[in-house]
Coordinates of C-alpha atoms and ligand atoms in Angstrom, one line a residue:
M164 CA -13.4 2.4 -26.7
N165 CA -12.3 3.1 -23.3
S166 CA -14.6 4.0 -20.4
K167 CA -15.0 7.3 -19.4
I168 CA -14.1 8.5 -16.0
F169 CA -15.9 11.1 -13.5
V170 CA -13.9 12.8 -10.3
V171 CA -16.3 13.9 -7.8
G172 CA -14.0 16.2 -5.6
S173 CA -12.0 19.1 -4.4
L174 CA -10.3 22.1 -5.9
N175 CA -7.7 23.3 -3.9
M176 CA -4.7 26.3 -4.4
D177 CA -1.8 24.6 -2.1
L178 CA 0.3 26.7 0.0
V179 CA 3.3 25.0 0.7
C180 CA 6.6 25.5 2.6
Q181 CA 8.9 23.4 2.4
V182 CA 10.5 23.5 6.3
G183 CA 13.7 21.6 7.9
S184 CA 10.9 20.5 10.4
V185 CA 7.0 20.6 11.3
P186 CA 6.8 22.9 14.3
K187 CA 6.0 21.8 17.5
V188 CA 3.3 23.3 19.4
G189 CA 4.2 26.9 20.7
E190 CA 6.9 26.7 18.2
T191 CA 7.9 29.1 14.9
V192 CA 10.2 27.9 12.3
L193 CA 10.9 29.5 9.3
A194 CA 10.4 28.1 5.6
K195 CA 13.1 27.6 3.8
K196 CA 10.9 27.7 0.4
F197 CA 7.1 29.0 -0.2
F198 CA 5.5 28.1 -3.0
T199 CA 1.6 28.0 -4.4
A200 CA 0.3 24.8 -6.7
C201 CA -2.8 24.3 -8.2
G202 CA -4.1 20.7 -6.1
G203 CA -7.1 19.7 -4.2
K204 CA -7.3 15.5 -4.2
G205 CA -10.1 15.8 -6.7
A206 CA -8.6 17.9 -9.3
N207 CA -4.9 16.2 -8.9
Q208 CA -6.8 12.8 -9.4
A209 CA -8.7 14.2 -12.4
I210 CA -5.5 15.5 -14.0
A211 CA -3.5 12.3 -13.5
C212 CA -6.3 10.4 -15.1
A213 CA -5.7 13.1 -18.3
K214 CA -2.4 13.0 -18.5
L215 CA -1.8 9.5 -18.3
G216 CA -4.6 9.0 -21.2
G217 CA -8.3 8.9 -19.8
N218 CA -11.4 10.8 -20.8
V219 CA -12.1 12.9 -17.5
S220 CA -15.0 15.0 -16.4
M221 CA -14.4 16.8 -13.2
I222 CA -17.5 17.7 -10.7
G223 CA -16.5 20.2 -8.4
A224 CA -16.6 24.0 -6.9
V225 CA -14.8 26.7 -6.8
G226 CA -15.0 30.3 -5.8
D227 CA -15.4 33.4 -7.7
D228 CA -11.8 34.4 -7.1
E229 CA -8.4 34.2 -8.7
N230 CA -7.5 30.9 -7.4
G231 CA -11.1 29.6 -8.5
R232 CA -9.8 30.9 -12.3
Q233 CA -6.8 29.3 -11.9
L234 CA -7.8 26.3 -11.1
I235 CA -10.4 25.8 -13.4
K236 CA -7.8 27.2 -16.2
N237 CA -5.2 24.2 -14.9
L238 CA -7.5 21.5 -15.0
Q239 CA -8.9 22.7 -18.8
Q240 CA -4.9 23.0 -19.7
N241 CA -4.6 19.4 -18.9
N242 CA -7.6 18.4 -21.2
V243 CA -10.0 17.9 -18.1
N244 CA -13.8 18.5 -18.6
C245 CA -15.0 21.1 -16.6
D246 CA -18.7 21.9 -17.7
N247 CA -19.7 21.1 -14.0
V248 CA -17.3 22.2 -11.9
S249 CA -19.9 25.4 -10.3
V250 CA -18.3 29.0 -9.3
C251 CA -20.2 29.9 -6.1
D252 CA -20.2 32.7 -3.3
E253 CA -17.4 31.3 -1.3
S254 CA -13.8 31.6 -1.8
S255 CA -12.3 28.5 -3.2
G256 CA -10.6 25.8 -1.3
L257 CA -7.0 26.3 0.2
A258 CA -4.4 23.6 1.0
F259 CA -1.7 24.6 3.8
I260 CA 0.9 22.1 3.3
T261 CA 4.2 21.7 5.0
V262 CA 6.6 19.6 3.4
A263 CA 9.7 18.4 5.5
N264 CA 12.5 15.8 4.2
S265 CA 10.3 15.1 1.6
N266 CA 7.1 14.0 3.9
N267 CA 4.2 16.1 3.7
T268 CA 1.1 17.4 6.2
I269 CA -1.8 18.9 4.8
I270 CA -4.3 21.4 6.6
V271 CA -7.7 21.8 3.6
A272 CA -9.8 24.5 4.2
P273 CA -12.5 23.3 1.8
N274 CA -14.4 26.6 1.5
A275 CA -16.2 26.1 -1.8
N276 CA -15.8 23.0 -2.1
F277 CA -18.3 22.4 0.5
A278 CA -20.7 24.1 -1.7
L279 CA -20.9 21.5 -4.6
K280 CA -24.5 20.5 -5.1
K281 CA -26.0 17.4 -6.1
D282 CA -27.1 18.8 -9.5
S283 CA -23.6 19.3 -10.7
V284 CA -23.3 15.4 -9.8
D285 CA -26.6 14.6 -11.5
R286 CA -26.5 16.7 -14.7
A287 CA -22.7 15.4 -15.6
L288 CA -23.3 11.7 -14.7
K289 CA -26.3 12.0 -17.1
R290 CA -23.7 11.1 -19.9
A291 CA -22.3 8.1 -17.9
Q292 CA -22.9 4.8 -18.9
S293 CA -22.6 1.1 -17.2
G294 CA -18.8 0.3 -16.9
D295 CA -17.7 4.0 -16.9
I296 CA -15.7 5.0 -13.4
L297 CA -16.7 7.4 -10.9
I298 CA -13.6 8.3 -8.3
A299 CA -14.4 10.3 -5.0
Q300 CA -12.8 11.1 -2.0
W301 CA -14.0 13.0 1.2
E302 CA -12.8 16.4 0.5
S303 CA -16.3 17.1 -0.4
P304 CA -20.0 16.9 1.2
I305 CA -20.5 13.6 2.5
E306 CA -24.1 13.5 1.5
I307 CA -23.0 14.8 -2.3
V308 CA -20.0 11.9 -2.3
R309 CA -22.6 9.3 -1.2
H310 CA -25.3 10.2 -3.6
A311 CA -22.7 10.2 -6.5
F312 CA -21.6 6.5 -5.2
E313 CA -25.4 5.9 -4.9
L314 CA -26.6 7.2 -8.7
A315 CA -23.0 5.4 -10.1
R316 CA -24.2 2.0 -8.5
Q317 CA -27.9 2.7 -10.2
K318 CA -25.9 3.0 -13.6
S319 CA -23.7 -0.1 -13.1
M320 CA -20.5 2.2 -13.0
T321 CA -17.5 1.1 -11.6
T322 CA -16.5 3.5 -8.2
I323 CA -13.2 3.9 -6.7
L324 CA -13.0 6.1 -3.4
N325 CA -10.3 7.1 -1.9
P326 CA -11.4 8.1 1.5
S327 CA -9.2 10.7 2.7
P328 CA -9.2 12.4 5.0
A329 CA -10.0 9.4 6.6
V330 CA -13.2 9.6 9.0
K331 CA -13.9 6.4 10.7
E332 CA -17.8 7.7 11.3
Y333 CA -17.9 7.4 7.5
S334 CA -17.1 3.9 6.9
D335 CA -20.6 2.8 5.8
M336 CA -19.7 4.3 2.6
L337 CA -17.4 1.5 1.8
S338 CA -20.3 -0.8 1.1
Y339 CA -21.0 1.3 -2.1
V340 CA -18.0 1.2 -3.8
D341 CA -15.9 -1.5 -5.5
I342 CA -12.6 -0.3 -5.1
C343 CA -11.0 1.2 -2.2
I344 CA -7.6 2.9 -2.6
L345 CA -6.2 4.3 0.9
N346 CA -2.6 4.6 2.6
E347 CA -1.6 3.8 5.7
T348 CA -2.7 6.9 7.9
E349 CA -6.3 6.0 6.2
T350 CA -6.3 2.6 6.8
S351 CA -5.4 2.9 10.3
I352 CA -8.3 5.7 11.1
L353 CA -10.8 3.4 9.3
T354 CA -9.4 -0.2 10.7
G355 CA -7.8 0.8 13.9
I356 CA -4.9 -1.4 12.5
Q357 CA -1.4 0.0 11.5
P358 CA -0.6 -1.9 8.1
D359 CA 3.1 -2.2 9.4
S360 CA 3.2 -6.1 8.5
E361 CA 2.1 -8.7 6.4
V362 CA -0.1 -10.0 9.1
Q363 CA -1.4 -6.6 9.8
V364 CA -2.0 -6.1 6.3
A365 CA -4.3 -9.1 6.1
L366 CA -5.8 -8.1 9.3
A367 CA -6.7 -4.4 8.1
I368 CA -7.8 -6.0 4.7
K369 CA -10.4 -8.4 6.5
K370 CA -11.3 -5.5 8.8
L371 CA -12.2 -3.5 5.7
Y372 CA -14.0 -6.5 3.9
E373 CA -16.2 -6.2 7.0
S374 CA -18.0 -2.9 5.7
G375 CA -18.8 -4.6 2.9
L376 CA -15.9 -3.8 0.4
K377 CA -14.4 -6.1 -1.7
Q378 CA -11.5 -5.4 -3.3
A379 CA -8.8 -2.4 -1.7
I380 CA -5.8 -1.2 -2.5
L381 CA -2.8 -0.2 0.2
T382 CA -0.7 2.4 -0.9
L383 CA 2.3 2.1 1.7
G384 CA 5.1 4.5 0.5
S385 CA 8.5 3.2 -0.1
E386 CA 7.3 -0.5 1.0
G387 CA 4.8 -0.8 -2.6
S388 CA 1.5 -1.2 -2.5
V389 CA -1.3 -4.3 -1.7
V390 CA -3.6 -5.6 -4.1
A391 CA -6.6 -7.0 -2.5
V392 CA -9.5 -8.7 -4.8
G393 CA -11.2 -11.0 -2.4
Q394 CA -9.3 -13.4 -0.5
Q395 CA -6.1 -12.5 -3.3
I396 CA -3.7 -10.2 -1.7
T397 CA -1.0 -9.7 -3.7
F398 CA 2.6 -7.0 -2.8
V399 CA 3.3 -4.8 -5.6
D400 CA 6.8 -3.0 -5.1
C401 CA 7.2 0.3 -6.3
V402 CA 10.1 1.7 -8.4
K403 CA 13.0 3.0 -6.0
T404 CA 13.7 6.8 -6.9
K405 CA 15.3 10.2 -4.7
V406 CA 11.8 11.1 -2.9
V407 CA 11.4 14.9 -2.7
D408 CA 7.7 15.3 -2.1
T409 CA 5.3 12.5 -1.2
T410 CA 2.0 15.3 -2.2
A411 CA -0.1 14.1 -4.9
A412 CA 1.6 10.7 -5.3
G413 CA -1.7 8.8 -3.8
D414 CA -3.6 10.8 -6.0
T415 CA -1.6 9.7 -9.2
Y416 CA -2.1 6.2 -8.0
T417 CA -5.8 6.4 -7.8
G418 CA -5.9 8.4 -11.1
G419 CA -3.6 5.8 -13.0
V420 CA -5.5 2.6 -11.3
A421 CA -8.7 4.5 -12.9
V422 CA -6.9 5.1 -16.3
K423 CA -6.3 1.5 -16.4
L424 CA -9.5 -0.2 -15.2
A425 CA -11.2 2.0 -18.2
S426 CA -9.1 0.3 -20.5
K427 CA -10.5 -2.8 -19.2
C428 CA -7.3 -3.7 -17.7
D429 CA -7.6 -6.3 -14.2
L430 CA -6.7 -4.6 -10.8
L431 CA -3.2 -5.9 -10.4
T432 CA -2.1 -4.7 -13.9
A433 CA -3.9 -1.4 -13.0
A434 CA -1.8 -1.2 -9.4
H435 CA 1.5 -1.8 -11.0
F436 CA 1.2 1.0 -14.0
A437 CA -0.4 3.7 -11.0
S438 CA 2.8 2.4 -8.9
K439 CA 5.0 3.3 -11.7
A440 CA 3.7 6.6 -12.2
A441 CA 3.7 7.7 -8.4
S442 CA 6.8 7.0 -8.5
I443 CA 7.5 9.6 -10.9
T444 CA 4.9 12.2 -9.0
V445 CA 6.9 11.8 -5.4
S446 CA 10.7 12.7 -7.0
R447 CA 9.1 16.2 -7.9
F448 CA 7.8 19.2 -6.3
G449 CA 4.2 20.1 -6.2
A450 CA 0.8 18.5 -6.4
S451 CA -1.1 18.4 -10.2
K452 CA 2.4 19.7 -12.0
S453 CA 4.2 17.0 -10.6
I454 CA 2.2 14.0 -12.0
P455 CA 3.5 12.5 -15.1
Y456 CA 2.5 12.4 -18.8
L457 CA 1.6 8.9 -19.9
S458 CA 4.8 8.6 -22.3
E459 CA 7.0 9.3 -19.2
V460 CA 5.6 6.0 -17.3
E461 CA 5.5 3.5 -20.4
V462 CA 9.0 4.2 -21.4
Ligands
RIB649 O1 -3.1 14.6 -2.1 C1 -2.7 15.9 -2.2 C2 -3.8 17.1 -2.1 O2 -4.5 16.7 -0.5 C3 -3.1 18.3 -2.4 O3 -3.0 19.0 -3.4 C4 -4.1 19.6 -1.4 O4 -4.6 19.8 -2.0 C5 -5.0 18.3 -0.7 O5 -6.4 18.3 -0.8

């Protein structure tokens, strides 16, 4: 029987502009295309888990508005349990995304996400057992994320942190988590080291370990990813593909790792699977919609 997965995190409506280049200070550019899409790192990671075969519950907050209703509907349609997604007085979270030459920049307005309360976490984790998995990011109130990890520790759950958006001052949280999954920018913010060579990667991992962490995965875009378990560091290649939009690639990777850990695979096996799944996500536009199903990864 696979372990259950709980995701504490954000739900955002993404407002996406495809542009030729990101505007400089004082510059106005015209978008080539605009679309809205259901996103939010938490929701994307929950949907990745569900699409890839996991049993997953979302813990988060939306506003009592059309975006909030759509965000919940999208989760439910993807088989994510939403019993602990609360509806509050703020407007739903928004993300302003530019996609230029397949790379993105994101500004998040957390809104309702920051109204998430401890009760929602406590209620949801009542059902959690030893060996179940908790995932969180940093688009939710930091004290609630901390509380969730403390509770998860008490219950001997496996905890995964995707420290995004990265904030150096929150680094002490790394000592609460079993596995940290972070990209180049997040690594550089948290460690002060740009992971752009084998030596730099090893130094960044050493730095992360000094915060109390024992396992980490660095995702390095087209360079693949690096899995560190104690002193063992392994490079994992990514499947080469035509990249159109990197939004939710990291979320797919995180979900992929969680699903494989839930079925008792080791971290390296989980990373190979996650990397394959993320390579499909980047070949499509949008956030949760671009995440592949298990059948697409296991061909
Ligand atoms: O990781 C991608 C996500 O980051 C987007 O969907 C956006 O909502 C932001 O949370």
